[in-house]
């Protein structure tokens, strides 16, 4: 039975984790590590996008006259 996380992401990495011979506890640790890494990457991408939006709002505002 696949858990919600595996169904949600459905990536090749999760499939590979499931095919490797390991205990269920080790498998869960690997899946949790992948989830944590995915969350960190999503956070970094979100912050990067916000910085880009802030820069665009501050420096590329068409109402600013030079």
mmCIF file with all atom_site columns, C-alpha atoms in Angstrom:
data_model
loop_
_atom_site.group_PDB
_atom_site.id
_atom_site.type_symbol
_atom_site.label_atom_id
_atom_site.label_alt_id
_atom_site.label_comp_id
_atom_site.label_asym_id
_atom_site.label_entity_id
_atom_site.label_seq_id
_atom_site.pdbx_PDB_ins_code
_atom_site.Cartn_x
_atom_site.Cartn_y
_atom_site.Cartn_z
_atom_site.occupancy
_atom_site.B_iso_or_equiv
_atom_site.pdbx_formal_charge
_atom_site.auth_seq_id
_atom_site.auth_comp_id
_atom_site.auth_asym_id
_atom_site.auth_atom_id
_atom_site.pdbx_PDB_model_num
ATOM 1  C CA . UNK A 1 1  ? 0.000  0.000  0.000   1.00 0.00 ? 1  UNK A CA 1
ATOM 2  C CA . UNK A 1 2  ? 1.429  3.380  -1.037  1.00 0.00 ? 2  UNK A CA 1
ATOM 3  C CA . UNK A 1 3  ? 1.199  6.210  1.438   1.00 0.00 ? 3  UNK A CA 1
ATOM 4  C CA . UNK A 1 4  ? -0.121 9.663  0.532   1.00 0.00 ? 4  UNK A CA 1
ATOM 5  C CA . UNK A 1 5  ? 3.351  11.148 0.120   1.00 0.00 ? 5  UNK A CA 1
ATOM 6  C CA . UNK A 1 6  ? 4.360  8.588  -2.508  1.00 0.00 ? 6  UNK A CA 1
ATOM 7  C CA . UNK A 1 7  ? 1.096  9.077  -4.383  1.00 0.00 ? 7  UNK A CA 1
ATOM 8  C CA . UNK A 1 8  ? 1.407  12.869 -4.212  1.00 0.00 ? 8  UNK A CA 1
ATOM 9  C CA . UNK A 1 9  ? 4.927  13.068 -5.631  1.00 0.00 ? 9  UNK A CA 1
ATOM 10 C CA . UNK A 1 10 ? 4.954  9.840  -7.658  1.00 0.00 ? 10 UNK A CA 1
ATOM 11 C CA . UNK A 1 11 ? 8.578  10.373 -8.605  1.00 0.00 ? 11 UNK A CA 1
ATOM 12 C CA . UNK A 1 12 ? 11.121 7.902  -9.809  1.00 0.00 ? 12 UNK A CA 1
ATOM 13 C CA . UNK A 1 13 ? 13.132 8.397  -6.635  1.00 0.00 ? 13 UNK A CA 1
ATOM 14 C CA . UNK A 1 14 ? 10.295 7.122  -4.455  1.00 0.00 ? 14 UNK A CA 1
ATOM 15 C CA . UNK A 1 15 ? 9.907  4.127  -6.770  1.00 0.00 ? 15 UNK A CA 1
ATOM 16 C CA . UNK A 1 16 ? 13.634 3.423  -6.447  1.00 0.00 ? 16 UNK A CA 1
ATOM 17 C CA . UNK A 1 17 ? 13.406 3.615  -2.651  1.00 0.00 ? 17 UNK A CA 1
ATOM 18 C CA . UNK A 1 18 ? 10.622 1.048  -2.757  1.00 0.00 ? 18 UNK A CA 1
ATOM 19 C CA . UNK A 1 19 ? 12.624 -1.359 -4.936  1.00 0.00 ? 19 UNK A CA 1
ATOM 20 C CA . UNK A 1 20 ? 15.763 -1.345 -2.762  1.00 0.00 ? 20 UNK A CA 1
ATOM 21 C CA . UNK A 1 21 ? 16.064 -4.171 -0.275  1.00 0.00 ? 21 UNK A CA 1
ATOM 22 C CA . UNK A 1 22 ? 15.873 -2.590 3.197   1.00 0.00 ? 22 UNK A CA 1
ATOM 23 C CA . UNK A 1 23 ? 13.786 -2.796 6.322   1.00 0.00 ? 23 UNK A CA 1
ATOM 24 C CA . UNK A 1 24 ? 10.503 -0.927 6.520   1.00 0.00 ? 24 UNK A CA 1
ATOM 25 C CA . UNK A 1 25 ? 11.989 1.386  9.146   1.00 0.00 ? 25 UNK A CA 1
ATOM 26 C CA . UNK A 1 26 ? 14.940 2.263  6.885   1.00 0.00 ? 26 UNK A CA 1
ATOM 27 C CA . UNK A 1 27 ? 12.538 2.775  3.986   1.00 0.00 ? 27 UNK A CA 1
ATOM 28 C CA . UNK A 1 28 ? 10.459 5.197  6.040   1.00 0.00 ? 28 UNK A CA 1
ATOM 29 C CA . UNK A 1 29 ? 13.590 7.103  7.094   1.00 0.00 ? 29 UNK A CA 1
ATOM 30 C CA . UNK A 1 30 ? 14.620 7.434  3.424   1.00 0.00 ? 30 UNK A CA 1
ATOM 31 C CA . UNK A 1 31 ? 11.149 8.616  2.406   1.00 0.00 ? 31 UNK A CA 1
ATOM 32 C CA . UNK A 1 32 ? 11.070 11.127 5.267   1.00 0.00 ? 32 UNK A CA 1
ATOM 33 C CA . UNK A 1 33 ? 14.504 12.431 4.236   1.00 0.00 ? 33 UNK A CA 1
ATOM 34 C CA . UNK A 1 34 ? 13.273 12.902 0.664   1.00 0.00 ? 34 UNK A CA 1
ATOM 35 C CA . UNK A 1 35 ? 10.193 14.730 1.925   1.00 0.00 ? 35 UNK A CA 1
ATOM 36 C CA . UNK A 1 36 ? 12.348 17.003 4.100   1.00 0.00 ? 36 UNK A CA 1
ATOM 37 C CA . UNK A 1 37 ? 14.689 17.744 1.183   1.00 0.00 ? 37 UNK A CA 1
ATOM 38 C CA . UNK A 1 38 ? 11.728 18.513 -1.073  1.00 0.00 ? 38 UNK A CA 1
ATOM 39 C CA . UNK A 1 39 ? 10.300 20.890 1.527   1.00 0.00 ? 39 UNK A CA 1
ATOM 40 C CA . UNK A 1 40 ? 13.638 22.701 1.884   1.00 0.00 ? 40 UNK A CA 1
ATOM 41 C CA . UNK A 1 41 ? 13.991 23.091 -1.887  1.00 0.00 ? 41 UNK A CA 1
ATOM 42 C CA . UNK A 1 42 ? 10.418 24.399 -2.161  1.00 0.00 ? 42 UNK A CA 1
ATOM 43 C CA . UNK A 1 43 ? 11.178 26.929 0.581   1.00 0.00 ? 43 UNK A CA 1
ATOM 44 C CA . UNK A 1 44 ? 14.347 28.111 -1.150  1.00 0.00 ? 44 UNK A CA 1
ATOM 45 C CA . UNK A 1 45 ? 12.532 28.466 -4.481  1.00 0.00 ? 45 UNK A CA 1
ATOM 46 C CA . UNK A 1 46 ? 9.726  30.416 -2.780  1.00 0.00 ? 46 UNK A CA 1
ATOM 47 C CA . UNK A 1 47 ? 12.198 32.820 -1.116  1.00 0.00 ? 47 UNK A CA 1
ATOM 48 C CA . UNK A 1 48 ? 14.058 33.234 -4.408  1.00 0.00 ? 48 UNK A CA 1
ATOM 49 C CA . UNK A 1 49 ? 10.832 34.096 -6.224  1.00 0.00 ? 49 UNK A CA 1
ATOM 50 C CA . UNK A 1 50 ? 9.853  36.605 -3.541  1.00 0.00 ? 50 UNK A CA 1
ATOM 51 C CA . UNK A 1 51 ? 13.252 38.316 -3.752  1.00 0.00 ? 51 UNK A CA 1
ATOM 52 C CA . UNK A 1 52 ? 12.896 38.477 -7.523  1.00 0.00 ? 52 UNK A CA 1
ATOM 53 C CA . UNK A 1 53 ? 9.402  40.000 -7.193  1.00 0.00 ? 53 UNK A CA 1
ATOM 54 C CA . UNK A 1 54 ? 10.641 42.512 -4.640  1.00 0.00 ? 54 UNK A CA 1
ATOM 55 C CA . UNK A 1 55 ? 13.535 43.510 -6.897  1.00 0.00 ? 55 UNK A CA 1
ATOM 56 C CA . UNK A 1 56 ? 11.189 43.951 -9.828  1.00 0.00 ? 56 UNK A CA 1
ATOM 57 C CA . UNK A 1 57 ? 8.856  46.085 -7.749  1.00 0.00 ? 57 UNK A CA 1
ATOM 58 C CA . UNK A 1 58 ? 11.675 48.296 -6.440  1.00 0.00 ? 58 UNK A CA 1
ATOM 59 C CA . UNK A 1 59 ? 13.875 48.724 -9.495  1.00 0.00 ? 59 UNK A CA 1
ATOM 60 C CA . UNK A 1 60 ? 11.682 48.210 -12.545 1.00 0.00 ? 60 UNK A CA 1
ATOM 61 C CA . UNK A 1 61 ? 8.705  50.312 -11.556 1.00 0.00 ? 61 UNK A CA 1
ATOM 62 C CA . UNK A 1 62 ? 7.663  52.257 -14.666 1.00 0.00 ? 62 UNK A CA 1
ATOM 63 C CA . UNK A 1 63 ? 6.486  55.212 -12.608 1.00 0.00 ? 63 UNK A CA 1
ATOM 64 C CA . UNK A 1 64 ? 10.032 56.046 -11.513 1.00 0.00 ? 64 UNK A CA 1
ATOM 65 C CA . UNK A 1 65 ? 11.464 58.853 -13.664 1.00 0.00 ? 65 UNK A CA 1
ATOM 66 C CA . UNK A 1 66 ? 15.182 59.135 -14.195 1.00 0.00 ? 66 UNK A CA 1
#
